[in-house]
Amino acid sequence: MEKQIATFKDYAIFMADKTSLMEIAQFVVRENYSHHLSSFTEKEVNEDIKSVLEEEEYLYDNKSHIYIARDAFGNIIGCIRSFHWDKHKTLPIEKIYGINPLNAIHQESKYSFWHIGRFAVAKDSGISTLTLFKRLMALAVKPIVEDKYSYMIAEIDSKLLKVMKVLGFGTRQIGKSIDYLTSETVPVYVPVREVLWASFPDMVNFARLHDYTFV
């Protein structure tokens, strides 16, 4: 079930749940292929969709936050997902890169980890990609910046990583990049103190309007 939480001129943002995972998997995979490959088969796409869906179903719990942007016709044009790691499930960063945050970042029990993933924006939506990115990211990182003992962890497309650095995210690379879902992907983490909200105040104001969306 989806709950609309913000409306703009050309689209709206919804908070979603587990029932949207298949649509997210399809959107993320197809957008990645569209952005990065000129030639591919439907079999390859479907295999990656299946893999992404299985991973998201495994990771999903009551501390997962899923956000979907839809245009006026109901088509998905963007999405992002964050969840609070229980320190037991195998994270994508460990599955793909062999990196366990407890060993690579911090072992003290008071520190928590939030995984950000499945970010994608439609290639030909006609919507400002940067603006939509900032709005979705604001929602995803809000619970992280509110916890002074937290870390954001993610596997990020190398081009998107450059954008995040410009926006003020003090990302730190913790492994070699690899090709994942058609693009060069980099494992990173961000200490909460280095998510610089002051660099983009419009994100702060937008996120503050939606306190009710987080627990």
Coordinates of C-alpha atoms in Angstrom, one line a residue:
M1 CA 0.0 0.0 0.0
E2 CA 1.3 3.5 -0.9
K3 CA 0.7 6.7 1.0
Q4 CA 1.1 10.0 -0.7
I5 CA 3.4 12.4 1.3
A6 CA 4.3 15.2 -1.1
T7 CA 2.9 16.7 -4.3
F8 CA 4.7 18.8 -6.9
K9 CA 3.7 20.3 -10.3
D10 CA 4.5 17.2 -12.4
Y11 CA 4.7 14.3 -9.9
A12 CA 4.0 13.1 -6.4
I13 CA 6.1 11.2 -3.9
F14 CA 4.7 8.2 -2.0
M15 CA 5.8 6.1 0.9
A16 CA 5.5 2.5 -0.1
D17 CA 5.9 -0.9 1.5
K18 CA 6.8 -4.5 0.5
T19 CA 4.0 -4.7 -2.1
S20 CA 5.9 -2.3 -4.3
L21 CA 9.2 -4.3 -4.3
M22 CA 8.5 -6.0 -7.7
E23 CA 7.8 -2.6 -9.4
I24 CA 10.9 -1.1 -7.9
A25 CA 13.1 -4.0 -9.0
Q26 CA 11.7 -3.7 -12.5
F27 CA 12.2 0.0 -12.6
V28 CA 15.7 0.1 -11.2
V29 CA 17.0 -2.7 -13.4
R30 CA 15.4 -1.3 -16.6
E31 CA 16.7 2.2 -15.9
N32 CA 20.2 0.9 -15.3
Y33 CA 20.2 -1.0 -18.6
S34 CA 18.7 2.0 -20.4
H35 CA 21.3 4.4 -19.0
H36 CA 24.4 2.3 -19.4
L37 CA 23.9 -0.3 -22.2
S38 CA 23.0 0.0 -25.9
S39 CA 22.5 -3.7 -26.4
F40 CA 21.0 -6.3 -24.1
T41 CA 18.6 -9.2 -24.0
E42 CA 15.3 -9.5 -22.2
K43 CA 16.7 -12.6 -20.5
E44 CA 19.5 -10.6 -19.0
V45 CA 17.1 -8.0 -17.7
N46 CA 14.7 -10.5 -16.2
E47 CA 17.5 -12.4 -14.4
D48 CA 18.7 -9.1 -12.8
I49 CA 15.1 -8.2 -11.9
K50 CA 14.7 -11.6 -10.1
S51 CA 18.0 -11.1 -8.3
V52 CA 17.2 -7.6 -7.1
L53 CA 13.7 -8.6 -6.0
E54 CA 15.0 -11.5 -4.0
E55 CA 17.5 -9.3 -2.3
E56 CA 15.0 -6.6 -1.4
E57 CA 12.5 -9.2 0.0
Y58 CA 15.3 -10.6 2.1
L59 CA 16.3 -7.2 3.5
Y60 CA 12.8 -5.7 4.0
D61 CA 11.6 -5.3 7.6
N62 CA 9.6 -2.9 9.8
K63 CA 12.5 -0.3 9.7
S64 CA 12.6 -0.1 5.9
H65 CA 11.6 3.1 4.2
I66 CA 10.7 3.0 0.5
Y67 CA 9.9 6.1 -1.5
I68 CA 8.5 6.2 -5.0
A69 CA 7.9 9.2 -7.3
R70 CA 5.1 8.9 -9.8
D71 CA 4.1 11.2 -12.6
A72 CA 0.5 12.4 -13.3
F73 CA -0.2 9.1 -15.1
G74 CA 0.9 7.0 -12.2
N75 CA 4.1 5.9 -13.9
I76 CA 7.1 5.5 -11.6
I77 CA 9.8 8.0 -12.4
G78 CA 12.1 7.6 -9.3
C79 CA 12.6 5.6 -6.2
I80 CA 14.9 5.1 -3.2
R81 CA 15.1 2.7 -0.3
S82 CA 16.7 2.9 3.2
F83 CA 16.7 0.5 6.1
H84 CA 18.2 0.2 9.5
W85 CA 20.6 -2.8 9.6
D86 CA 20.1 -5.3 12.4
K87 CA 23.8 -6.3 12.2
H88 CA 22.9 -9.9 11.3
K89 CA 21.5 -9.9 7.8
T90 CA 24.0 -10.1 4.9
L91 CA 24.1 -6.6 3.4
P92 CA 24.7 -6.0 -0.4
I93 CA 28.0 -4.5 0.5
E94 CA 29.1 -7.7 2.0
K95 CA 27.5 -10.0 -0.6
I96 CA 29.0 -8.1 -3.5
Y97 CA 32.3 -6.8 -2.1
G98 CA 33.0 -9.0 0.9
I99 CA 32.9 -6.0 3.3
N100 CA 31.2 -6.3 6.7
P101 CA 30.6 -2.8 8.2
L102 CA 31.3 -4.1 11.7
N103 CA 34.8 -5.0 10.7
A104 CA 35.5 -2.2 8.2
I105 CA 33.8 0.8 9.9
H106 CA 32.8 0.4 13.6
Q107 CA 32.2 -2.4 16.1
E108 CA 30.9 -0.5 19.1
S109 CA 27.3 -1.5 19.8
K110 CA 26.0 2.1 20.1
Y111 CA 26.7 2.8 16.4
S112 CA 24.0 2.0 13.9
F113 CA 24.1 1.5 10.2
W114 CA 21.6 2.6 7.5
H115 CA 21.8 1.1 4.1
I116 CA 20.7 3.3 1.1
G117 CA 19.9 1.6 -2.1
R118 CA 17.7 1.1 -5.2
F119 CA 18.0 4.8 -6.2
A120 CA 16.9 5.4 -9.8
V121 CA 15.4 8.3 -11.8
A122 CA 13.7 7.8 -15.1
K123 CA 16.0 8.8 -18.0
D124 CA 13.3 10.5 -20.1
S125 CA 10.8 11.7 -17.6
G126 CA 11.2 15.4 -18.4
I127 CA 11.6 16.1 -14.7
S128 CA 14.7 17.7 -13.2
T129 CA 16.8 14.8 -12.3
L130 CA 18.8 16.7 -9.7
T131 CA 15.7 18.1 -8.0
L132 CA 14.1 14.7 -7.8
F133 CA 17.3 13.1 -6.6
K134 CA 17.6 15.7 -3.7
R135 CA 14.0 15.2 -2.7
L136 CA 14.2 11.4 -2.6
M137 CA 17.6 11.5 -0.9
A138 CA 16.3 13.9 1.8
L139 CA 13.7 11.4 2.8
A140 CA 16.1 8.5 2.8
V141 CA 18.8 10.1 4.9
K142 CA 16.6 11.9 7.4
P143 CA 16.5 9.1 10.0
I144 CA 20.3 8.8 9.6
V145 CA 21.1 12.5 10.3
E146 CA 18.8 12.4 13.4
D147 CA 20.9 9.6 14.9
K148 CA 24.3 11.0 16.0
Y149 CA 25.8 7.5 16.2
S150 CA 24.9 6.3 12.7
Y151 CA 26.6 5.6 9.4
M152 CA 25.1 5.6 6.0
I153 CA 26.4 2.7 3.8
A154 CA 25.7 2.2 0.1
E155 CA 27.0 0.9 -3.2
I156 CA 26.8 3.9 -5.6
D157 CA 27.2 4.4 -9.3
S158 CA 30.5 6.2 -9.8
K159 CA 28.9 9.1 -11.7
L160 CA 26.2 9.6 -9.0
L161 CA 29.0 9.5 -6.4
K162 CA 30.5 12.6 -7.9
V163 CA 27.1 14.4 -7.6
M164 CA 26.8 13.4 -3.9
K165 CA 30.2 14.8 -3.1
V166 CA 29.2 18.1 -4.7
L167 CA 26.1 18.1 -2.6
G168 CA 28.1 17.8 0.6
F169 CA 28.1 14.1 1.4
G170 CA 31.5 13.2 2.9
T171 CA 31.6 9.8 1.3
R172 CA 34.5 7.4 2.1
Q173 CA 35.3 4.6 -0.3
I174 CA 35.9 1.3 1.5
G175 CA 36.6 -1.0 -1.4
K176 CA 37.4 -1.3 -5.1
S177 CA 34.7 -0.5 -7.6
I178 CA 33.1 -3.3 -9.6
D179 CA 30.6 -3.5 -12.4
Y180 CA 27.2 -4.1 -10.9
L181 CA 23.8 -3.8 -12.7
T182 CA 25.6 -2.5 -15.8
S183 CA 27.6 0.3 -14.2
E184 CA 30.8 0.9 -12.2
T185 CA 29.7 0.8 -8.6
V186 CA 31.6 2.0 -5.6
P187 CA 31.2 0.8 -1.9
V188 CA 31.0 3.8 0.4
Y189 CA 30.1 4.9 3.9
V190 CA 29.3 8.3 5.3
P191 CA 29.6 9.2 9.0
V192 CA 26.4 11.1 10.1
R193 CA 28.4 14.2 10.9
E194 CA 29.5 14.4 7.2
V195 CA 26.1 14.5 5.7
L196 CA 26.2 18.2 5.3
W197 CA 22.6 19.4 5.3
A198 CA 23.8 23.0 5.2
S199 CA 25.0 22.5 1.6
F200 CA 21.4 22.0 0.4
P201 CA 18.9 23.7 2.7
D202 CA 16.0 23.0 0.4
M203 CA 16.5 19.3 1.3
V204 CA 16.3 20.1 5.0
N205 CA 13.1 22.1 4.7
F206 CA 11.5 19.4 2.5
A207 CA 12.4 16.6 4.9
R208 CA 11.2 18.4 7.9
L209 CA 7.7 18.5 6.5
H210 CA 7.5 14.8 6.7
D211 CA 8.5 13.9 10.3
Y212 CA 5.6 11.5 10.5
T213 CA 7.1 9.3 7.9
F214 CA 9.8 8.0 10.2
V215 CA 9.9 6.1 13.4

